[in-house]
Coordinates of C-alpha atoms in Angstrom, one line a residue:
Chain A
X2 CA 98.5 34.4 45.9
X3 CA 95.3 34.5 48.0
X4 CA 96.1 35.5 51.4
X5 CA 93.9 36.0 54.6
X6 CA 94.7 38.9 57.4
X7 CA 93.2 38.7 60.6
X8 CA 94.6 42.2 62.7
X9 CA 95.1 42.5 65.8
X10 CA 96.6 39.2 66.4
X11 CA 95.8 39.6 70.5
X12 CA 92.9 41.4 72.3
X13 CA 92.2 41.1 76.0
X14 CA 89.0 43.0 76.4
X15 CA 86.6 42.8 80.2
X16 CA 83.6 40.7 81.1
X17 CA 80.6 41.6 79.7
X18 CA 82.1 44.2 76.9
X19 CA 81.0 43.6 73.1
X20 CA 84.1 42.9 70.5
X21 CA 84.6 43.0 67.1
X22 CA 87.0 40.5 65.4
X23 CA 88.3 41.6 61.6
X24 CA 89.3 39.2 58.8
X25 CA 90.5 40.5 55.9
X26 CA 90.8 38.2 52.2
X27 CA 92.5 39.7 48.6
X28 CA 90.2 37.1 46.5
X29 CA 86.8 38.5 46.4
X30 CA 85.7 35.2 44.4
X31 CA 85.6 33.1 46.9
X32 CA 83.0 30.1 47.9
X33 CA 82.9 30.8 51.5
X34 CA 84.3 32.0 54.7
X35 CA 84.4 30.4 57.9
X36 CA 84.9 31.3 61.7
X37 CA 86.6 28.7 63.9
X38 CA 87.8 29.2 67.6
X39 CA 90.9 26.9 68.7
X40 CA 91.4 26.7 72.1
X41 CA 95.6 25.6 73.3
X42 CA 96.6 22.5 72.5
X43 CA 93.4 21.6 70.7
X44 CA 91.7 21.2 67.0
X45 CA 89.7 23.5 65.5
X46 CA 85.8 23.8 66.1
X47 CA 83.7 25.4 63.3
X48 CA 81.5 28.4 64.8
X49 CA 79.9 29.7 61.5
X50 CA 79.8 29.5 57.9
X51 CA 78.8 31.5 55.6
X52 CA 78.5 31.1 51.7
X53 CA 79.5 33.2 49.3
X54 CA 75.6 34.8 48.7
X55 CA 74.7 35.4 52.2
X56 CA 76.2 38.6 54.3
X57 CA 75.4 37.0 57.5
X58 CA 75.2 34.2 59.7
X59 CA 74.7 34.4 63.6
X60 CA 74.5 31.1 66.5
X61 CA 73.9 32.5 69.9
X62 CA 75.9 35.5 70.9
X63 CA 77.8 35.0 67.6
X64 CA 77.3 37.2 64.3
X65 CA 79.4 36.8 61.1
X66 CA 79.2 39.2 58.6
X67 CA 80.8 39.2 55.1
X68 CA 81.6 42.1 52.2
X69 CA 82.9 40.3 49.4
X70 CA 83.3 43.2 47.5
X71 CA 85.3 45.1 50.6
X72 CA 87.0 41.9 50.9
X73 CA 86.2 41.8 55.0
X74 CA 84.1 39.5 57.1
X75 CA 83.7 40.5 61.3
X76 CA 82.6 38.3 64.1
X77 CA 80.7 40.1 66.8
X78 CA 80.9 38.5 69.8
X79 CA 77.9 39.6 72.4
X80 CA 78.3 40.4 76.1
X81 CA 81.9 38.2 76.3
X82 CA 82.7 35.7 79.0
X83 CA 85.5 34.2 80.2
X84 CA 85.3 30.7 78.4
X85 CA 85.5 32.6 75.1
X86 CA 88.9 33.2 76.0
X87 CA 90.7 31.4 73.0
X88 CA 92.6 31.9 69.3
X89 CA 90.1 32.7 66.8
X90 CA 90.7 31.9 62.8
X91 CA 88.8 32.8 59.6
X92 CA 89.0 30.9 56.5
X93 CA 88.4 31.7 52.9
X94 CA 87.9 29.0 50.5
X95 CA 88.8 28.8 46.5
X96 CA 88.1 26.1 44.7
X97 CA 88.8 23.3 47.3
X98 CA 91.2 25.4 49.0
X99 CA 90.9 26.9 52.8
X100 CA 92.9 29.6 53.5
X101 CA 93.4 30.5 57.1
X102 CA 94.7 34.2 58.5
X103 CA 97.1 33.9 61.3
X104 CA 93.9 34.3 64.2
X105 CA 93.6 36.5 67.2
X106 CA 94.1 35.4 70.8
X107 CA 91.3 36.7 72.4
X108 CA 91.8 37.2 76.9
X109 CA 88.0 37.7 78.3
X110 CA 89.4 39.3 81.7
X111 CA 87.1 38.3 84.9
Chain B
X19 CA 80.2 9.0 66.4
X20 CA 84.0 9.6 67.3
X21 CA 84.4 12.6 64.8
X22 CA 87.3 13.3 63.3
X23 CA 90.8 10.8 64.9
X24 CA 94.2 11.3 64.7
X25 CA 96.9 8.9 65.7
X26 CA 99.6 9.6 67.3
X27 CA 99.0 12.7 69.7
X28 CA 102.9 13.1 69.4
X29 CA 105.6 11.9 67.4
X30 CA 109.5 12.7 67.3
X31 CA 111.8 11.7 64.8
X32 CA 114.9 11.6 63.4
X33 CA 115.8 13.7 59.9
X34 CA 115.4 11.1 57.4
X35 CA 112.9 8.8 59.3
X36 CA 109.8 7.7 57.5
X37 CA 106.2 7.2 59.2
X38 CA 102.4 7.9 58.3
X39 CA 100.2 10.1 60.5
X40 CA 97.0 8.4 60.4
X41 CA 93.3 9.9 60.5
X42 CA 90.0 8.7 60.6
X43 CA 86.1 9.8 60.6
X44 CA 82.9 7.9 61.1
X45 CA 80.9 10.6 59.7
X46 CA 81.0 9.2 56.1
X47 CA 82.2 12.4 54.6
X48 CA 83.7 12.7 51.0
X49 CA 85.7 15.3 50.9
X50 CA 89.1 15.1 53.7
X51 CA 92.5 17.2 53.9
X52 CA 95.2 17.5 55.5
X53 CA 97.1 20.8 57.4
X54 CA 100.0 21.9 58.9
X55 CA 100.0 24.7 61.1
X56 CA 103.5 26.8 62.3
X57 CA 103.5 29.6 64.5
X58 CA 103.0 33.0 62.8
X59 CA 102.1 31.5 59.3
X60 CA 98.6 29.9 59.9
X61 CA 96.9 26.8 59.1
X62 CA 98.7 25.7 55.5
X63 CA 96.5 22.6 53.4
X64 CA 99.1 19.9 52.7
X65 CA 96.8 17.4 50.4
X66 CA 93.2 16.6 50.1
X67 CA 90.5 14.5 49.0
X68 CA 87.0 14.2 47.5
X69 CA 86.5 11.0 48.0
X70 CA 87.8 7.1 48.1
X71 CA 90.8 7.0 44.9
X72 CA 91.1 10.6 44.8
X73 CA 93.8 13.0 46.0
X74 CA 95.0 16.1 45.2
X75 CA 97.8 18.7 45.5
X76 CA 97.3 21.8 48.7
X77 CA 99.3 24.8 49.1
X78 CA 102.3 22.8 50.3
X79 CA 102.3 19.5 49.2
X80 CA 106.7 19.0 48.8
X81 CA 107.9 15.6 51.3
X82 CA 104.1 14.4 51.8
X83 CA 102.2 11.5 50.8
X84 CA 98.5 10.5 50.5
X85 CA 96.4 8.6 49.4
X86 CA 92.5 7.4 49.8
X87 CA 91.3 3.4 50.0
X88 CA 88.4 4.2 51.7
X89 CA 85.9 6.8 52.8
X90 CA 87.1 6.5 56.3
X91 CA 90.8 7.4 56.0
X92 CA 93.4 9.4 55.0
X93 CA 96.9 8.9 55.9
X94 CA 99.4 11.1 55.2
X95 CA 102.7 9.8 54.6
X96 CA 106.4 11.3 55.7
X97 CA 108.7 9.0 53.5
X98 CA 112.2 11.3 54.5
X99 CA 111.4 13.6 57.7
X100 CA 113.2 16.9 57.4
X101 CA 113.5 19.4 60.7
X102 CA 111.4 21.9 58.7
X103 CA 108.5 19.3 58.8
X104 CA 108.3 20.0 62.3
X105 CA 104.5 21.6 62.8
X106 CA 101.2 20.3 64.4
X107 CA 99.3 18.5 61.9
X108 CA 95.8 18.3 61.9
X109 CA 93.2 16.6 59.7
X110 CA 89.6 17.6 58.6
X111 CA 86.4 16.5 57.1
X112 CA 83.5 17.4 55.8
X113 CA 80.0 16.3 54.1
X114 CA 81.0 17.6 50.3
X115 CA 83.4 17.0 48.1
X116 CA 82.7 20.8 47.1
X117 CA 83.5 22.4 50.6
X118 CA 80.1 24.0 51.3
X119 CA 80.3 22.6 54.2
X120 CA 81.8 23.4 57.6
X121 CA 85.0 21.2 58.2
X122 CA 85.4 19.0 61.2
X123 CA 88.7 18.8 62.6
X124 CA 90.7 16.3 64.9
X125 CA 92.8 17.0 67.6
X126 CA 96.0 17.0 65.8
X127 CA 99.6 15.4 66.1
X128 CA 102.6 17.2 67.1
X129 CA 105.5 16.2 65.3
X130 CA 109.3 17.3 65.8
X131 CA 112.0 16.0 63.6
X132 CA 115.6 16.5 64.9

């Protein structure tokens, strides 16, 4: 069974610091991975994408990196603010499947 | 363009009630799935599409219905509501039918079944 780990599932970090969210996937064959960010109460928004041949993607103060081989993509998030505050999911996709981890709740702290 | 709709917000019915969670895009995408998503457990996919007459089988497909008339929506279909189908559902979308793309989501329905 494919299964996707995101650890820790909460992280309350200042203003300002840099962070490093892990995903974790036991299928190295997959087609893609994506980061979302849901915020309560709401649907998910896409923040990257990337395929299965690239090791990167990065929108703003967003970076996504992926080892297929390590089975482990990150998402560096870049002098945080308060409005990132929210749950953040990775997904790993086989063959018209999305598998999402679990996410981690992230507290930016004024 | 609206995005990706879902109808109702919420819903709350009784164990053996039947109803259909609707969802809609304007975005003209192929490819369209449904989720369910339960505290500690993640988002599961319930069914999907790749386009208008085809549907197919997600993770956890057991006491759901689909099916695919046009491009623009995808109901899914509760024909005898069980308390374990309690969960926020939520829809997606996106441009391929191969899911290279990124998905869209709407806002999702929260459904509790007494």
């Amino acid at each position: 069974k494919q299964e996707v780990t995101q650890i820790p599932a909460a992280l309350s970090v200042p203003e300002g610091e840099n962070l490093v969210l892990n995903c974790s996937f036991t299928d190295s064959a997959i087609y893609n991975l994506q980061w979302f960010r849901q915020d309560p109460g709401k649907g998910l928004t896409s923040l990257l994408l990337i395929q299965s041949s690239q090791r990167e993607q990065t929108s703003g103060r967003l970076n996504a990196s992926l080892d297929k081989s390590s089975g482990r993509s990150t998402l560096y998030i870049a002098a945080s603010q308060p409005g990132d505050s929210a749950t953040y999911l990775c997904a790993a996709e086989w063959a018209n499947n999305l598998f999402f981890g679990t996410g981690t709740r992230l507290t930016v702290i004024p | 363009n609206a995005g990706v709709t879902q109808t109702p917000k919420f819903q709350v019915l009784k164990t053996g009630q039947s109803m259909t969670l609707q969802c809609a895009q304007d975005m003209n995408h192929e490819y369209m799935s449904w989720y369910r998503q339960d505290p500690g457990m993640g988002l599961r996919l319930i069914h999907y599409s790749v386009g208008a007459g085809i549907t197919d089988q997600g993770e956890v497909p057991n006491g759901y219905n689909v099916s695919r008339s046009t491009t623009e929506d995808f109901p899914l279909r509760l024909l005898s509501a069980a308390p374990s189908q309690t969960s926020v559902y939520f829809c997606a979308s996106s441009v391929e039918a191969a899911l290279f793309d990124e998905q869209y989501f709407g806002p999702g329905t929260r459904l509790t079944v007494t």
